[in-house]
Short mmCIF file of C-alpha atoms in Angstrom, two decimals:
data_model
loop_
_atom_site.label_atom_id
_atom_site.label_comp_id
_atom_site.label_asym_id
_atom_site.label_seq_id
_atom_site.Cartn_x
_atom_site.Cartn_y
_atom_site.Cartn_z
CA MET A 214 111.76 149.53 -44.80
CA ALA A 215 108.72 149.79 -47.19
CA ASP A 216 106.31 146.98 -47.34
CA THR A 217 106.66 144.42 -50.03
CA GLY A 218 103.78 143.83 -52.19
CA ALA A 219 103.24 140.59 -50.41
CA GLN A 220 103.25 142.16 -46.98
CA ALA A 221 100.73 144.76 -48.25
CA HIS A 222 98.62 142.06 -49.68
CA ALA A 223 98.60 140.19 -46.27
CA LEU A 224 97.64 143.26 -44.30
CA ALA A 225 94.76 144.02 -46.73
CA GLN A 226 93.55 140.48 -46.46
CA ILE A 227 93.26 140.70 -42.83
CA ASP A 228 91.35 143.84 -42.91
CA ALA A 229 89.08 142.51 -45.42
CA THR A 230 88.41 139.44 -43.23
CA SER A 231 87.73 141.22 -39.98
CA SER A 232 84.11 140.03 -39.68
CA ALA A 233 84.94 136.38 -40.07
CA ARG A 234 87.98 136.70 -37.64
CA SER A 235 85.68 138.30 -34.98
CA ALA A 236 83.34 135.36 -35.33
CA TRP A 237 86.20 132.73 -34.95
CA THR A 238 87.26 134.48 -31.90
CA SER A 239 83.85 134.43 -30.25
CA THR A 240 83.38 130.85 -31.22
CA ILE A 241 86.69 129.65 -29.35
CA PHE A 242 85.86 131.90 -26.43
CA ASP A 243 82.45 130.49 -26.12
CA PHE A 244 83.83 126.89 -26.20
CA GLY A 245 85.85 127.65 -23.07
CA GLU A 246 87.51 124.22 -23.06
CA THR A 247 90.21 123.47 -20.57
CA ALA A 248 93.58 121.65 -20.73
CA TRP A 249 93.69 118.27 -22.49
CA ARG A 250 90.00 118.53 -23.22
CA GLU A 251 89.69 121.03 -25.98
CA TYR A 252 87.88 118.68 -28.41
CA ARG A 253 85.42 121.26 -29.98
CA SER A 254 88.16 123.87 -30.34
CA ALA A 255 90.60 121.50 -32.11
CA GLU A 256 88.00 120.13 -34.17
CA TRP A 257 87.03 123.67 -35.38
CA TYR A 258 90.63 124.46 -36.17
CA VAL A 259 91.23 121.17 -38.03
CA ARG A 260 88.14 121.73 -40.18
CA THR A 261 88.88 125.32 -40.96
CA LEU A 262 92.46 124.57 -41.86
CA ARG A 263 91.32 121.76 -44.32
CA ALA A 264 88.78 124.04 -45.89
CA ASN A 265 91.67 126.42 -46.65
CA GLY A 266 93.96 123.80 -48.30
CA PHE A 267 96.07 122.70 -45.44
CA SER A 268 96.99 119.04 -44.89
CA VAL A 269 96.27 118.44 -41.10
CA GLU A 270 97.39 115.62 -38.83
CA GLU A 271 94.81 115.27 -35.97
CA GLY A 272 95.91 113.88 -32.65
CA SER A 273 99.58 114.80 -33.33
CA ALA A 274 102.24 113.31 -30.97
CA GLY A 275 99.59 111.21 -29.33
CA MET A 276 97.58 114.27 -27.95
CA PRO A 277 93.84 113.94 -28.98
CA THR A 278 93.26 117.74 -29.02
CA ALA A 279 96.61 118.71 -30.79
CA PHE A 280 97.06 118.93 -34.45
CA ALA A 281 99.83 119.70 -37.02
CA ALA A 282 99.04 121.49 -40.41
CA GLU A 283 101.16 122.06 -43.34
CA TRP A 284 100.83 123.92 -46.75
CA SER A 285 103.63 124.36 -49.30
CA ASN A 286 104.08 126.44 -52.36
CA GLY A 287 107.19 124.58 -53.58
CA SER A 288 110.76 124.24 -52.34
CA GLY A 289 111.83 127.35 -50.29
CA PRO A 290 112.08 128.56 -46.59
CA SER A 291 109.77 127.27 -43.92
CA LEU A 292 107.91 129.27 -41.11
CA GLY A 293 106.12 127.98 -37.98
CA LEU A 294 103.08 129.58 -36.36
CA TYR A 295 100.78 127.97 -33.83
CA ALA A 296 97.42 128.26 -32.10
CA GLU A 297 96.47 127.81 -28.44
CA TYR A 298 92.81 127.48 -27.26
CA ASP A 299 92.73 126.06 -23.67
CA ALA A 300 90.79 127.92 -21.02
CA VAL A 301 90.93 127.84 -17.29
CA PRO A 302 88.51 126.24 -14.65
CA GLY A 303 86.44 128.40 -12.62
CA ASN A 304 86.50 131.51 -15.11
CA CYS A 305 83.28 131.00 -16.81
CA GLN A 306 82.37 134.49 -17.92
CA ALA A 307 79.93 135.60 -20.60
CA ALA A 308 80.92 138.29 -23.23
CA ALA A 309 78.85 140.69 -21.22
CA VAL A 310 79.38 143.94 -19.36
CA GLU A 311 78.15 142.30 -16.14
CA LYS A 312 79.23 139.42 -14.05
CA ARG A 313 77.58 136.40 -15.20
CA PRO A 314 78.64 132.84 -16.58
CA ARG A 315 77.99 131.92 -20.00
CA GLU A 316 74.48 130.62 -20.67
CA GLY A 317 73.53 127.08 -18.96
CA LEU A 318 76.93 126.84 -17.03
CA SER A 319 78.08 127.74 -13.71
CA VAL A 320 81.09 130.13 -12.79
CA HIS A 321 83.06 126.88 -12.13
CA ALA A 322 83.22 125.94 -15.72
CA GLY A 323 86.15 126.85 -18.00
CA GLY A 324 86.71 130.38 -19.34
CA HIS A 325 89.31 132.18 -21.32
CA THR A 326 91.55 134.41 -19.19
CA ASP A 327 94.54 135.29 -21.16
CA PRO A 328 92.70 134.90 -23.71
CA HIS A 329 93.92 132.07 -25.91
CA SER A 330 90.81 132.30 -27.80
CA GLY A 331 92.30 135.41 -29.45
CA LEU A 332 95.78 134.15 -29.39
CA GLY A 333 94.87 131.24 -31.54
CA THR A 334 92.71 133.11 -34.13
CA ALA A 335 95.29 135.78 -34.53
CA GLY A 336 97.72 133.08 -35.59
CA LEU A 337 95.34 131.55 -37.78
CA ALA A 338 94.29 134.71 -39.54
CA ALA A 339 98.03 135.62 -40.18
CA LEU A 340 98.55 132.07 -41.48
CA LEU A 341 95.83 132.51 -44.09
CA ALA A 342 96.93 135.89 -45.06
CA ILE A 343 100.47 134.71 -45.61
CA LYS A 344 99.25 131.89 -47.67
CA SER A 345 97.28 134.12 -49.68
CA ALA A 346 100.15 136.60 -50.32
CA MET A 347 102.49 133.70 -51.28
CA GLU A 348 100.01 132.36 -53.91
CA GLN A 349 99.49 135.90 -55.28
CA HIS A 350 103.13 136.74 -55.43
CA ASP A 351 104.59 133.32 -56.11
CA ILE A 352 106.64 133.12 -52.94
CA LYS A 353 107.99 129.64 -52.49
CA GLY A 354 108.12 127.99 -49.14
CA THR A 355 106.33 126.07 -46.48
CA LEU A 356 103.90 127.15 -43.66
CA ARG A 357 103.56 124.85 -40.71
CA PHE A 358 101.01 125.46 -38.06
CA THR A 359 100.57 123.48 -34.75
CA GLY A 360 97.51 123.25 -32.53
CA GLU A 361 98.76 123.31 -28.93
CA PRO A 362 96.51 122.24 -26.20
CA ALA A 363 97.12 122.53 -22.42
CA GLU A 364 99.38 125.42 -22.42
CA LYS A 365 98.28 126.40 -18.92
CA VAL A 366 100.00 123.38 -17.66
CA ARG A 367 102.89 123.77 -20.29
CA GLY A 368 101.55 120.45 -21.86
CA SER A 369 101.86 120.22 -25.43
CA LYS A 370 104.83 121.99 -26.72
CA PRO A 371 107.51 119.86 -24.93
CA ILE A 372 105.86 116.69 -26.36
CA HIS A 373 105.67 118.12 -29.92
CA ALA A 374 109.35 119.27 -29.53
CA ALA A 375 110.36 115.90 -28.49
CA LYS A 376 108.64 114.24 -31.52
CA GLY A 377 110.29 116.49 -33.86
CA TYR A 378 107.36 118.84 -35.06
CA TYR A 379 109.40 121.95 -34.93
CA ASP A 380 112.56 120.47 -36.55
CA GLY A 381 113.68 122.05 -39.98
CA LEU A 382 111.91 125.41 -39.66
CA ASP A 383 113.78 128.48 -40.62
CA ALA A 384 112.00 130.54 -38.03
CA MET A 385 109.04 130.64 -35.56
CA LEU A 386 106.90 133.46 -34.43
CA SER A 387 105.33 133.42 -31.04
CA PHE A 388 102.61 135.81 -29.74
CA HIS A 389 100.78 136.29 -26.41
CA PRO A 390 98.07 138.91 -25.42
CA PHE A 391 99.68 140.90 -22.64
CA TYR A 392 98.83 143.62 -20.10
CA MET A 393 101.56 143.15 -17.39
CA LEU A 394 103.84 146.22 -17.82
CA PRO A 395 106.33 146.69 -19.23
CA MET A 396 105.84 143.86 -21.70
CA CYS A 397 103.18 145.40 -23.81
CA ASN A 398 103.30 146.06 -27.45
CA THR A 399 106.91 144.99 -27.59
CA VAL A 400 109.21 142.06 -28.12
CA ARG A 401 111.32 140.12 -25.69
CA LEU A 402 115.23 140.30 -25.94
CA GLU A 403 117.46 138.42 -23.69
CA THR A 404 115.26 137.68 -20.66
CA HIS A 405 112.91 134.95 -21.80
CA CYS A 406 110.56 132.59 -19.79
CA GLY A 407 111.94 130.02 -17.62
CA ALA A 408 111.79 126.29 -17.16
CA ALA A 409 108.67 124.66 -15.90
CA TYR A 410 108.02 121.16 -14.35
CA SER A 411 104.77 119.72 -13.45
CA MET A 412 103.78 116.42 -12.04
CA ILE A 413 101.00 114.43 -10.45
CA TYR A 414 101.52 112.38 -7.26
CA ARG A 415 98.95 109.47 -7.16
CA PHE A 416 98.48 108.01 -3.84
CA ILE A 417 96.95 104.36 -3.82
CA CYS A 418 95.78 102.58 -0.84
CA ASP A 419 95.25 99.04 -1.98
CA GLU A 420 96.28 97.02 0.95
CA PRO A 421 94.86 98.84 3.89
CA GLU A 422 94.68 95.80 5.99
CA GLY A 423 98.57 95.68 5.97
CA TRP A 424 99.05 98.91 7.74
CA GLY A 425 98.63 98.09 11.43
CA ARG A 426 99.90 94.81 12.78
CA SER A 427 102.88 93.13 11.02
CA ASP A 428 102.64 89.61 12.67
CA GLY A 429 100.06 88.30 10.24
CA ALA A 430 97.19 88.48 12.80
CA PRO A 431 93.82 88.69 11.11
CA ILE A 432 91.80 91.75 11.04
CA PRO A 433 88.78 91.48 13.39
CA GLN A 434 85.30 92.00 11.96
CA ALA A 435 84.63 95.11 13.99
CA HIS A 436 84.30 98.31 12.01
CA SER A 437 86.74 99.79 14.66
CA ALA A 438 89.68 97.62 13.62
CA VAL A 439 92.87 99.21 12.86
CA ARG A 440 93.21 99.97 9.13
CA ALA A 441 95.31 102.34 7.04
CA PRO A 442 94.37 106.00 6.84
CA GLY A 443 94.23 105.94 3.23
CA ALA A 444 94.96 108.00 0.17
CA ASN A 445 93.02 111.09 1.28
CA ASP A 446 95.24 111.22 4.47
CA ALA A 447 98.44 110.86 2.14
CA LEU A 448 97.32 113.64 -0.08
CA MET A 449 96.69 116.09 2.81
CA LEU A 450 100.08 115.02 4.50
CA MET A 451 101.64 115.81 1.08
CA TYR A 452 99.79 118.97 0.63
CA MET A 453 100.47 120.37 4.09
CA SER A 454 104.20 119.24 4.39
CA SER A 455 105.07 120.82 0.90
CA LYS A 456 103.39 124.00 1.71
CA GLY A 457 105.11 124.14 5.02
CA LEU A 458 108.47 123.60 3.26
CA ARG A 459 107.86 125.75 0.28
CA GLU A 460 109.86 128.74 1.60
CA SER A 461 112.91 126.58 2.26
CA MET A 462 112.94 124.91 -1.33
CA LEU A 463 114.47 127.90 -3.08
CA PRO A 464 116.16 131.23 -1.83
CA HIS A 465 114.11 134.29 -1.63
CA MET A 466 114.94 135.81 -4.98
CA GLY A 467 113.89 135.94 -8.50
CA GLY A 468 110.63 134.94 -10.13
CA TRP A 469 109.53 131.30 -9.09
CA SER A 470 106.50 129.55 -7.95
CA VAL A 471 105.14 126.29 -6.79
CA SER A 472 101.38 125.85 -7.03
CA GLU A 473 99.16 122.65 -6.40
CA ALA A 474 95.75 121.47 -7.44
CA ILE A 475 93.93 118.43 -6.19
CA LEU A 476 92.57 116.42 -9.17
CA THR A 477 90.72 113.46 -7.75
CA ALA A 478 88.61 113.69 -4.77
CA GLY A 479 88.13 110.78 -2.22
CA GLN A 480 85.74 108.06 -3.10
CA ALA A 481 82.46 108.38 -1.35
CA THR A 482 81.47 104.96 0.36
CA ALA A 483 78.85 103.65 2.68
CA ASP A 484 81.41 101.85 4.91
CA ASN A 485 84.43 102.85 6.84
CA LEU A 486 86.76 101.95 4.01
CA PRO A 487 89.74 104.30 3.50
CA ALA A 488 89.94 106.32 0.42
CA GLY A 489 91.81 104.00 -2.21
CA LEU A 490 92.96 106.88 -4.68
CA ALA A 491 93.97 110.62 -4.46
CA GLU A 492 96.02 112.76 -6.68
CA ILE A 493 97.61 116.14 -6.29
CA GLN A 494 99.22 117.94 -9.15
CA TYR A 495 102.32 120.39 -8.76
CA MET A 496 103.28 123.08 -11.17
CA LEU A 497 106.87 124.55 -10.74
CA ARG A 498 108.03 127.75 -12.51
CA MET A 499 111.55 128.40 -12.21
CA PRO A 500 114.21 130.20 -14.04
CA THR A 501 116.50 127.27 -14.39
CA ILE A 502 116.19 123.57 -14.66
CA ASP A 503 118.55 123.08 -11.71
CA MET A 504 116.15 125.05 -9.45
CA ALA A 505 113.34 122.87 -10.67
CA GLU A 506 115.31 119.55 -9.77
CA GLN A 507 116.07 121.00 -6.30
CA VAL A 508 112.28 121.38 -5.69
CA ILE A 509 111.39 117.93 -7.26
CA ALA A 510 113.78 116.31 -4.69
CA VAL A 511 111.94 117.94 -1.87
CA LEU A 512 108.51 116.89 -3.24
CA ASP A 513 109.55 113.36 -3.94
CA ARG A 514 110.71 112.95 -0.40
CA ASN A 515 107.61 114.43 0.96
CA ALA A 516 105.42 111.95 -1.21
CA GLU A 517 107.34 109.02 -0.06
CA ALA A 518 106.88 110.02 3.62
CA ALA A 519 103.24 110.76 3.34
CA ALA A 520 102.50 107.47 1.44
CA THR A 521 104.40 105.40 4.22
CA MET A 522 102.46 107.23 7.07
CA SER A 523 99.16 106.41 5.52
CA GLY A 524 99.49 102.93 4.29
CA CYS A 525 99.77 103.93 0.52
CA ARG A 526 102.09 103.57 -2.41
CA VAL A 527 102.83 106.54 -4.53
CA GLU A 528 103.34 107.11 -8.25
CA ARG A 529 104.74 110.09 -9.93
CA HIS A 530 103.42 111.04 -13.25
CA TRP A 531 104.88 113.91 -15.45
CA VAL A 532 102.61 116.61 -16.89
CA CYS A 533 105.41 118.59 -18.20
CA LYS A 534 109.20 119.05 -18.30
CA SER A 535 109.78 122.31 -20.20
CA ARG A 536 113.10 124.18 -21.02
CA PRO A 537 113.89 127.87 -20.53
CA GLY A 538 113.83 130.08 -23.54
CA LEU A 539 116.64 130.71 -25.93
CA PRO A 540 116.78 134.33 -27.17
CA ASN A 541 117.29 135.36 -30.82
CA LEU A 542 117.98 139.13 -30.99
CA ALA A 543 118.47 139.21 -34.70
CA LEU A 544 114.71 137.89 -35.18
CA ALA A 545 113.57 139.84 -32.25
CA GLY A 546 114.79 143.06 -34.23
CA THR A 547 112.92 141.87 -37.35
CA VAL A 548 109.62 141.71 -35.39
CA TRP A 549 110.24 144.84 -33.52
CA GLU A 550 110.43 146.65 -36.98
CA THR A 551 107.21 145.16 -37.96
CA ILE A 552 105.58 146.28 -34.67
CA GLN A 553 106.69 149.72 -35.33
CA ALA A 554 105.32 149.50 -38.91
CA VAL A 555 101.99 148.09 -37.83
CA GLY A 556 101.50 150.06 -34.63
CA ALA A 557 99.75 149.71 -31.44
CA PRO A 558 96.03 148.49 -31.32
CA ARG A 559 93.45 151.17 -31.11
CA TRP A 560 89.94 151.02 -29.42
CA ASP A 561 87.15 153.08 -30.87
CA GLU A 562 84.41 154.89 -28.94
CA GLN A 563 82.15 151.85 -29.11
CA ALA A 564 84.69 149.66 -27.23
CA ARG A 565 85.24 152.67 -24.81
CA GLU A 566 81.61 152.84 -24.15
CA ILE A 567 81.50 149.01 -23.39
CA ALA A 568 84.52 149.44 -21.20
CA ARG A 569 82.76 152.34 -19.23
CA ALA A 570 79.87 150.01 -18.61
CA VAL A 571 82.21 147.35 -17.06
CA GLN A 572 83.95 150.19 -15.03
CA LYS A 573 80.31 151.10 -13.68
CA ASN A 574 79.52 147.55 -12.82
CA CYS A 575 82.68 147.35 -10.77
CA GLY A 576 81.94 150.38 -8.80
CA VAL A 577 84.27 152.54 -10.55
CA GLU A 578 83.35 155.99 -12.02
CA PRO A 579 83.30 155.48 -15.75
CA MET A 580 86.42 157.33 -17.43
CA GLN A 581 86.72 159.22 -20.79
CA ASN A 582 89.43 156.86 -21.69
CA PRO A 583 88.85 153.65 -19.67
CA PHE A 584 91.84 151.80 -21.18
CA LEU A 585 95.51 151.93 -19.85
CA ASP A 586 97.22 154.43 -21.93
CA GLU A 587 100.09 151.86 -22.35
CA CYS A 588 97.59 149.66 -24.32
CA GLU A 589 97.77 152.00 -27.15
CA GLN A 590 101.54 152.72 -26.95
CA LEU A 591 104.69 150.94 -28.13
CA ILE A 592 107.53 150.45 -25.82
CA ASP A 593 111.22 149.97 -27.07
CA PRO A 594 112.32 146.43 -26.22
CA GLN A 595 115.56 147.85 -24.64
CA GLU A 596 113.61 150.04 -22.41
CA ALA A 597 111.16 147.20 -21.50
CA GLU A 598 113.90 144.78 -20.82
CA ALA A 599 115.64 147.21 -18.51
CA ILE A 600 112.44 147.68 -16.54
CA LEU A 601 111.94 144.01 -16.39
CA ARG A 602 115.31 143.34 -14.98
CA ARG A 603 115.17 146.02 -12.17
CA ASP A 604 113.47 143.37 -9.88
CA LEU A 605 115.79 140.56 -11.05
CA ALA A 606 119.24 139.41 -9.72
CA PRO A 607 121.92 140.05 -12.26
CA SER A 608 122.63 136.33 -12.55
CA GLN A 609 119.03 135.60 -13.19
CA THR A 610 118.71 134.98 -17.04
CA HIS A 611 114.75 133.98 -17.13
CA SER A 612 111.66 135.15 -15.79
CA THR A 613 107.97 134.11 -15.62
CA SER A 614 106.43 131.23 -17.55
CA ASP A 615 105.31 130.03 -20.93
CA ASP A 616 106.03 126.82 -22.98
CA TYR A 617 106.68 128.43 -26.24
CA THR A 618 110.35 128.10 -24.78
CA ASP A 619 110.58 124.59 -25.88
CA MET A 620 110.04 125.79 -29.49
CA SER A 621 113.06 128.23 -29.21
CA TRP A 622 115.58 125.25 -29.19
CA HIS A 623 114.59 123.95 -32.52
CA ALA A 624 114.45 127.20 -34.69
CA PRO A 625 115.21 130.75 -34.29
CA LEU A 626 112.01 132.21 -32.53
CA ALA A 627 111.01 135.69 -31.60
CA ARG A 628 108.37 136.32 -28.95
CA PHE A 629 106.36 139.33 -28.89
CA TYR A 630 103.30 140.86 -27.12
CA ILE A 631 100.20 142.82 -28.09
CA ALA A 632 97.98 144.54 -25.59
CA ARG A 633 94.82 143.26 -24.65
CA PRO A 634 92.14 145.50 -23.53
CA THR A 635 92.93 146.58 -19.75
CA LEU A 636 91.10 148.99 -17.63
CA LYS A 637 92.43 151.90 -15.71
CA GLY A 638 91.28 152.23 -12.04
CA PRO A 639 91.62 154.51 -9.05
CA ASN A 640 94.87 154.24 -7.13
CA GLY A 641 95.03 150.80 -5.31
CA PHE A 642 91.79 149.51 -7.08
CA ARG A 643 91.98 146.02 -8.47
CA TYR A 644 89.28 144.86 -10.92
CA PRO A 645 87.67 141.49 -10.28
CA ALA A 646 88.73 138.81 -12.61
CA TRP A 647 85.45 138.75 -14.43
CA ALA A 648 85.87 142.13 -15.95
CA MET A 649 89.23 141.23 -17.59
CA ASN A 650 87.68 137.93 -18.88
CA ALA A 651 84.64 139.62 -20.18
CA LEU A 652 86.74 142.11 -22.18
CA GLY A 653 88.65 139.32 -23.58
CA GLY A 654 85.42 137.81 -25.23
CA ILE A 655 83.50 140.95 -26.29
CA PRO A 656 84.12 141.48 -29.99
CA GLU A 657 84.41 145.34 -29.79
CA THR A 658 87.03 145.16 -27.12
CA ILE A 659 89.22 142.12 -28.05
CA ASP A 660 89.11 142.38 -31.88
CA PRO A 661 91.79 145.24 -31.97
CA MET A 662 94.32 143.10 -30.23
CA VAL A 663 93.59 140.17 -32.53
CA THR A 664 93.87 142.16 -35.64
CA THR A 665 97.03 143.85 -34.52
CA ALA A 666 98.65 140.89 -33.63
CA ALA A 667 97.74 138.94 -36.92
CA LYS A 668 99.16 141.93 -38.83
CA VAL A 669 102.44 141.59 -36.94
CA LEU A 670 102.59 137.94 -37.43
CA ALA A 671 101.86 138.04 -41.13
CA HIS A 672 104.18 141.08 -41.88
CA ALA A 673 107.09 139.63 -39.89
CA GLY A 674 106.35 136.04 -41.42
CA LEU A 675 106.62 137.34 -45.00
CA ARG A 676 109.68 139.25 -44.14
CA ILE A 677 111.32 136.09 -43.04
CA LEU A 678 109.97 134.12 -46.22
CA GLU A 679 111.10 136.84 -48.56
CA ASP A 680 114.50 138.12 -47.15
CA PRO A 681 117.35 135.62 -47.04
CA ALA A 682 119.43 138.05 -45.04
CA THR A 683 116.88 138.14 -42.29
CA ARG A 684 116.78 134.27 -42.27
CA ALA A 685 120.68 134.06 -42.31
CA ALA A 686 121.18 136.48 -39.37
CA ALA A 687 118.58 134.64 -37.28
CA LYS A 688 120.26 131.22 -38.09
CA ALA A 689 123.79 132.40 -37.46
CA GLU A 690 122.79 133.62 -33.90
CA PHE A 691 120.76 130.37 -33.27
CA ASP A 692 123.94 128.54 -34.26
CA THR A 693 126.22 130.57 -32.00
CA ARG A 694 123.90 130.17 -28.99
CA THR A 695 123.44 126.44 -29.38
CA GLY A 696 127.09 125.68 -30.32
CA GLY A 697 126.21 124.49 -33.76
CA GLY A 698 122.55 124.34 -34.07
CA VAL A 699 120.07 121.43 -33.07
CA GLY A 700 122.33 118.85 -31.46
CA GLY A 701 125.28 121.34 -30.87
CA ASP A 702 127.68 121.63 -27.89
CA THR A 703 125.44 123.89 -25.92
CA TRP A 704 122.08 122.87 -27.25
CA LEU A 705 119.54 121.76 -24.79
CA ALA A 706 117.80 118.58 -25.72
CA PRO A 707 114.10 118.07 -25.11
CA LEU A 708 113.33 116.93 -21.48
CA CYS A 709 110.07 115.19 -22.43
CA ASP A 710 110.57 111.39 -21.67
CA TYR A 711 106.86 110.58 -20.77
CA ASP A 712 103.53 110.02 -22.63
CA PRO A 713 100.91 112.81 -22.86
CA PRO A 714 99.24 112.87 -19.60
CA ILE A 715 95.82 112.58 -21.12
CA GLN A 716 94.54 109.86 -18.86
CA PHE A 717 94.04 111.87 -15.65
CA ARG A 718 90.68 113.31 -14.31
CA TRP A 719 91.17 116.69 -15.90
CA PRO A 720 88.37 119.10 -15.72
CA GLU A 721 86.00 118.88 -18.85
CA TYR A 722 82.54 119.28 -20.15
CA VAL A 723 80.33 116.17 -20.06
CA GLU A 724 77.22 115.18 -21.93
CA THR A 725 74.31 113.83 -19.82
CA PRO A 726 70.66 113.36 -20.26
CA ARG A 727 70.32 116.96 -18.72
CA GLY A 728 72.52 118.22 -21.78
CA ARG A 729 76.05 119.64 -21.76
CA ASP A 730 77.28 120.38 -18.32
CA TRP A 731 80.63 121.10 -16.67
CA TRP A 732 82.07 118.41 -14.40
CA ILE A 733 81.10 120.61 -11.30
CA PRO A 734 77.18 120.56 -11.78
CA SER A 735 75.76 124.06 -12.58
CA LEU A 736 72.88 123.40 -10.12
#
């Protein structure tokens, strides 16, 4: 199918703005802000969107670092795109060919790994190119663009979904950088990402004197008197018991994981008082909601037991409850046609020279082509699906994790992947994390991915807006799979019944008389 005039305009617009787009990506990469604390990143997006004519709601759905932007060119179809911009604690890497943190920070600070810095700017570049094409060619319709914080804990999209931010759209497009074969320069078909639950267990020891004797005897003044072990002990009991039972929580098949992170350390005191507060976060990534509920039952039981043993009470606070993904093969086919039209990303000799320097600094003999061949190749979605399913049970319908899945229950959605720069290595060699992170921040190596993804988003987005048949096919399949659309017989309603968990001690940057620092001091 030949490009329409609007599609050609959008692709030319993306090429013409490459310098600005590269600077955008570097800006978000350097912010390196982590879940629920992406203040500078969100403010940058809001400011940029308003400067380009979008109306923007800041703090959408009660999330301070989320936003919802909209622009309309009159009555017509509607398209949803989005940005993510959260980084990961403990991955602070400069955009450099050697291992070193960004200036003034330690390696413990936040840094982009996936990288969401490029994910978000690709979406923004596509959005502005589509808007320009709609104005130039008088295409009626509405563009909606949401800012999605805390994707690494699947945080915002379940909340946005429950609050109606995706309702009424004709289609949504979801892009993610990728390197894990075979899902590279392709689109997902039937096997989408699964469910995810995340929660924080908070142990509180507010009556340590009541743990020992129950006959009302007063506590002696001696520091050796019996008193509750306290919140730290409760947390460690929870940690060890749940780790020990992990292999019994679910059968040994399919892709699933249970991971934990300790959020609040014990309070330092000058006395022998027990720690009064401790928190541990769990993240469950499961193919199905039923599997997640099984694990929750075990964790709840462990938490109650740990609290009882250590003289504490326990609270459970939700971070996310996220649904598995809903496929839409009709829209996936549209996006695959676009990927074939746009082609895979290409890296020039300057990018290859940078990659060789990274290889050398990792102790690898530099290669003529340092990037994986697959990074510059397309793979047919049918072939990718077959490879993906080789290691899955026939009954398993979902695999891996990402919270775009909550969007897929509110409008037809296509999920696609464009290769990020990934290095070849000798057999059995694994590159250190810093190498991948650095290539995600160096403009010469990350810009080809951002440009290619932006073109796919813009080209496919305009196809959706301009072609009624494309929209009709996607909607018909959505209605069939949900038993009648949103609210239909087989539609899965949002699971979110909680407020945004923004009040916890999430890792973040802080301003002190020493300047801007990470919550774990640099020195």
